[in-house]
Short mmCIF file of C-alpha atoms in Angstrom, two decimals:
data_model
loop_
_atom_site.label_atom_id
_atom_site.label_comp_id
_atom_site.label_asym_id
_atom_site.label_seq_id
_atom_site.Cartn_x
_atom_site.Cartn_y
_atom_site.Cartn_z
CA ALA A 75 -0.06 22.55 -14.31
CA LYS A 76 0.77 24.85 -11.42
CA ASN A 77 1.08 27.69 -14.10
CA ALA A 78 -2.53 26.88 -15.32
CA ILE A 79 -4.21 28.06 -11.67
CA THR A 80 -4.46 31.32 -10.53
CA ASP A 81 -4.13 30.89 -7.03
CA GLN A 82 -1.15 29.32 -6.19
CA SER A 83 -2.28 28.28 -2.74
CA THR A 84 -4.89 25.92 -4.33
CA PRO A 85 -3.69 22.37 -3.75
CA LEU A 86 -2.58 20.84 -6.93
CA ARG A 87 -4.14 17.29 -7.99
CA VAL A 88 -3.14 16.00 -11.16
CA VAL A 89 -3.81 12.61 -13.00
CA VAL A 90 -2.02 12.11 -16.22
CA LEU A 91 -3.49 9.07 -18.30
CA HIS A 92 -1.58 7.63 -21.42
CA ASN A 93 -0.29 4.70 -23.44
CA PRO A 94 -3.61 2.73 -23.35
CA ASN A 95 -1.84 -0.66 -24.34
CA SER A 96 0.52 -0.94 -21.36
CA PHE A 97 0.57 -1.07 -17.95
CA GLU A 98 2.66 0.87 -15.34
CA THR A 99 1.88 3.58 -12.74
CA VAL A 100 3.87 5.77 -10.81
CA THR A 101 2.76 8.25 -8.30
CA ARG A 102 4.86 10.98 -7.25
CA SER A 103 3.16 12.58 -4.10
CA HIS A 104 4.83 15.62 -2.43
CA ALA A 105 2.44 15.67 -0.05
CA SER A 106 3.84 12.37 1.64
CA ALA A 107 7.61 13.51 0.80
CA TYR A 108 7.50 17.26 1.81
CA GLY A 109 4.33 17.66 3.79
CA GLU A 110 2.58 19.73 0.89
CA THR A 111 -0.81 19.07 -0.56
CA ASP A 112 0.28 18.77 -4.27
CA PHE A 113 0.56 15.68 -6.13
CA CYS A 114 0.69 13.94 -9.50
CA ILE A 115 0.00 10.61 -10.75
CA ARG A 116 0.95 9.28 -14.27
CA MET A 117 -1.14 6.15 -15.14
CA TYR A 118 -1.35 3.75 -18.13
CA GLN A 119 -4.57 2.15 -19.06
CA SER A 120 -5.00 -1.68 -17.63
CA SER A 121 -7.63 -4.32 -16.95
CA PHE A 122 -6.66 -2.99 -12.98
CA PHE A 123 -7.19 0.60 -13.79
CA ASP A 124 -10.17 1.46 -11.29
CA ASN A 125 -8.37 -0.31 -8.56
CA THR A 126 -4.93 1.04 -9.10
CA LEU A 127 -6.24 4.63 -9.33
CA ALA A 128 -8.16 4.13 -6.17
CA HIS A 129 -4.57 3.17 -4.42
CA GLU A 130 -2.55 5.68 -6.32
CA LEU A 131 -5.24 8.45 -5.03
CA SER A 132 -5.01 7.23 -1.66
CA HIS A 133 -1.30 8.36 -1.48
CA GLY A 134 -1.75 11.77 -2.35
CA LEU A 135 -5.23 12.46 -0.75
CA ALA A 136 -4.66 10.41 2.41
CA HIS A 137 -1.20 9.84 2.74
CA LEU A 138 -1.36 6.20 2.68
CA TYR A 139 2.06 3.98 2.27
CA ASP A 140 2.20 0.93 0.18
CA GLU A 141 1.70 -2.35 2.19
CA TYR A 142 3.37 -5.07 -0.20
CA GLN A 143 6.44 -6.26 0.11
CA GLU A 144 9.20 -4.51 -2.17
CA TRP A 145 12.39 -5.32 -0.60
CA SER A 146 12.62 -8.92 -0.20
CA ASP A 147 15.78 -9.05 2.23
CA MET A 148 15.76 -5.75 3.49
CA VAL A 149 14.60 -4.88 7.38
CA ILE A 150 13.68 -1.48 7.93
CA PRO A 151 16.68 1.03 8.29
CA GLU A 152 16.71 3.23 11.87
CA GLU A 153 16.68 6.29 9.84
CA GLU A 154 13.39 5.29 8.03
CA LYS A 155 11.76 4.66 11.57
CA GLN A 156 12.59 8.04 12.66
CA LYS A 157 11.02 9.40 9.36
CA LEU A 158 8.08 7.34 10.24
CA ASP A 159 7.50 9.02 13.28
CA SER A 160 7.74 12.65 11.86
CA TYR A 161 5.22 11.34 9.32
CA HIS A 162 2.86 10.14 11.98
CA ALA A 163 2.65 13.59 13.94
CA LYS A 164 1.28 14.86 10.34
CA ASP A 165 -1.23 12.18 10.02
CA PHE A 166 0.72 10.67 7.03
CA TYR A 167 1.58 6.83 6.78
CA LEU A 168 -1.12 5.95 9.29
CA ASN A 169 -1.47 2.48 7.91
CA VAL A 170 1.86 1.09 8.62
CA ASP A 171 4.22 1.28 11.84
CA TYR A 172 7.76 -0.11 12.79
CA ARG A 173 6.04 -0.93 16.17
CA ASN A 174 4.66 -4.23 16.88
CA ASP A 175 3.07 -3.57 20.22
CA PRO A 176 -0.68 -3.50 19.80
CA SER A 177 -1.08 -1.03 22.35
CA THR A 178 0.69 1.63 20.29
CA VAL A 179 0.32 0.80 16.85
CA PRO A 180 -1.95 3.65 15.07
CA TRP A 181 -4.95 0.83 14.71
CA ALA A 182 -4.57 -0.12 18.38
CA ASP A 183 -8.13 1.21 18.83
CA LEU A 184 -9.57 -0.79 15.61
CA MET A 185 -7.85 -4.14 17.29
CA ALA A 186 -9.75 -3.56 20.17
CA ASP A 187 -13.15 -2.79 19.06
CA SER A 188 -15.58 -5.52 18.48
CA ARG A 189 -17.39 -3.45 16.01
CA PHE A 190 -14.27 -4.45 13.70
CA ALA A 191 -13.90 -7.85 14.60
CA LEU A 192 -14.98 -9.50 11.35
CA GLU A 193 -11.73 -7.51 9.60
CA ASN A 194 -9.18 -9.64 11.57
CA ILE A 195 -7.26 -6.65 12.75
CA GLY A 196 -3.73 -7.62 13.85
CA ILE A 197 -0.04 -6.78 13.33
CA TYR A 198 1.24 -8.09 10.06
CA ASP A 199 5.06 -8.15 9.21
CA LYS A 200 6.16 -7.18 5.60
CA ALA A 201 4.77 -4.03 4.73
CA TRP A 202 7.08 -2.75 2.15
CA TYR A 203 10.54 -4.05 3.77
CA SER A 204 10.83 -7.90 4.36
CA GLY A 205 10.76 -7.31 8.13
CA GLY A 206 10.23 -4.74 10.90
CA LEU A 207 7.47 -2.49 9.37
CA TYR A 208 3.58 -3.67 9.98
CA LYS A 209 0.37 -3.14 8.58
CA SER A 210 -3.10 -4.09 10.34
CA SER A 211 -4.33 -6.86 7.75
CA THR A 212 -2.85 -9.26 5.37
CA ASN A 213 -4.71 -8.05 2.30
CA SER A 214 -5.85 -4.47 1.20
CA ILE A 215 -5.90 -2.16 -2.03
CA MET A 216 -2.88 -0.71 -0.26
CA ASN A 217 -1.20 -4.20 -0.69
CA ASN A 218 -2.76 -5.73 -4.06
CA SER A 219 -4.58 -3.15 -6.24
CA HIS A 220 -4.93 -6.01 -8.92
CA GLU A 221 -7.13 -8.20 -7.07
CA CYS A 222 -8.51 -6.35 -3.99
CA LYS A 223 -11.09 -3.63 -4.38
CA TRP A 224 -11.52 -2.68 -0.55
CA PHE A 225 -9.48 -0.77 2.08
CA ASN A 226 -8.37 -2.00 5.15
CA ALA A 227 -10.11 -0.15 8.46
CA GLN A 228 -6.96 1.23 9.27
CA SER A 229 -6.66 2.86 5.57
CA ARG A 230 -10.30 3.93 5.88
CA LYS A 231 -9.35 5.79 9.24
CA ALA A 232 -6.39 7.43 7.62
CA ILE A 233 -8.57 8.43 4.56
CA TYR A 234 -11.31 9.90 6.80
CA ILE A 235 -8.77 11.82 9.15
CA ASN A 236 -6.87 13.15 6.21
CA LEU A 237 -9.77 14.24 3.98
CA MET A 238 -11.87 15.57 7.25
CA LYS A 239 -8.85 18.11 7.85
CA ALA A 240 -8.44 19.03 4.05
CA SER A 241 -12.35 19.85 4.10
CA GLU A 242 -12.45 21.39 7.64
CA GLY A 243 -9.59 22.76 8.14
CA GLU A 244 -6.24 21.89 10.43
CA ASP A 245 -8.75 22.96 13.52
CA TRP A 246 -10.73 19.86 12.97
CA GLN A 247 -10.27 17.32 15.97
CA TYR A 248 -10.70 13.76 15.12
CA ASN A 249 -13.37 11.87 17.10
CA TYR A 250 -12.89 7.89 17.14
CA GLU A 251 -16.87 7.73 17.60
CA ASP A 252 -17.56 9.97 14.42
CA PHE A 253 -15.37 8.01 12.61
CA VAL A 254 -16.94 4.71 13.25
CA LYS A 255 -20.47 5.96 12.96
CA PHE A 256 -18.98 7.27 9.34
CA ASP A 257 -17.32 4.07 8.36
CA GLU A 258 -20.49 1.84 9.51
CA ILE A 259 -21.56 1.39 5.89
CA TYR A 260 -18.05 0.40 4.59
CA ARG A 261 -17.32 -1.69 7.69
CA ASN A 262 -20.45 -3.76 7.01
CA ASN A 263 -19.95 -4.33 3.43
CA ASN A 264 -16.42 -5.19 3.08
CA PRO A 265 -15.48 -8.92 2.49
CA ALA A 266 -13.63 -10.69 5.29
CA PRO A 267 -10.09 -9.14 4.66
CA ASN A 268 -8.02 -12.04 5.10
CA ASN A 269 -9.62 -14.52 2.55
#
């Protein structure tokens, strides 16, 4: 796919659909792994196609981390915490954190803002690892793409930050109140997240 474009500096986003009778998704996001902007998604057709595509695209476009528990008996290793700090510095994986301090998690501003009160934002354990990696809600499309159709507030903020940087350039500066205004339509149309 990279050979098919003439401008090699253009970010490459590839979605491949195949085998409509089975279900599997695999995302390979170079953006998450290497700080680049290329990513590829391989998808099989399924009854959850729309949700799954949104979930997988958010890995590549907004660098969101999975919020479901994958490792049933594993606590996040120390070396993964250091990697997460380096990712956060690049605005990657902002929807999870290994700290459970309400004043330092990436969604501390949302927890303190009464405009987000209906979303029950908190610090919930068991994001990816069985212990020590936290997320801002008990459910979201990053946690359960089969049944949940919406992004929690912290994921929406991360999507906003990463897409604004991609469209406006690295000089763009994040402003919390600009995000809150932008997010109003989504905030007021989301179901209660922990139902």
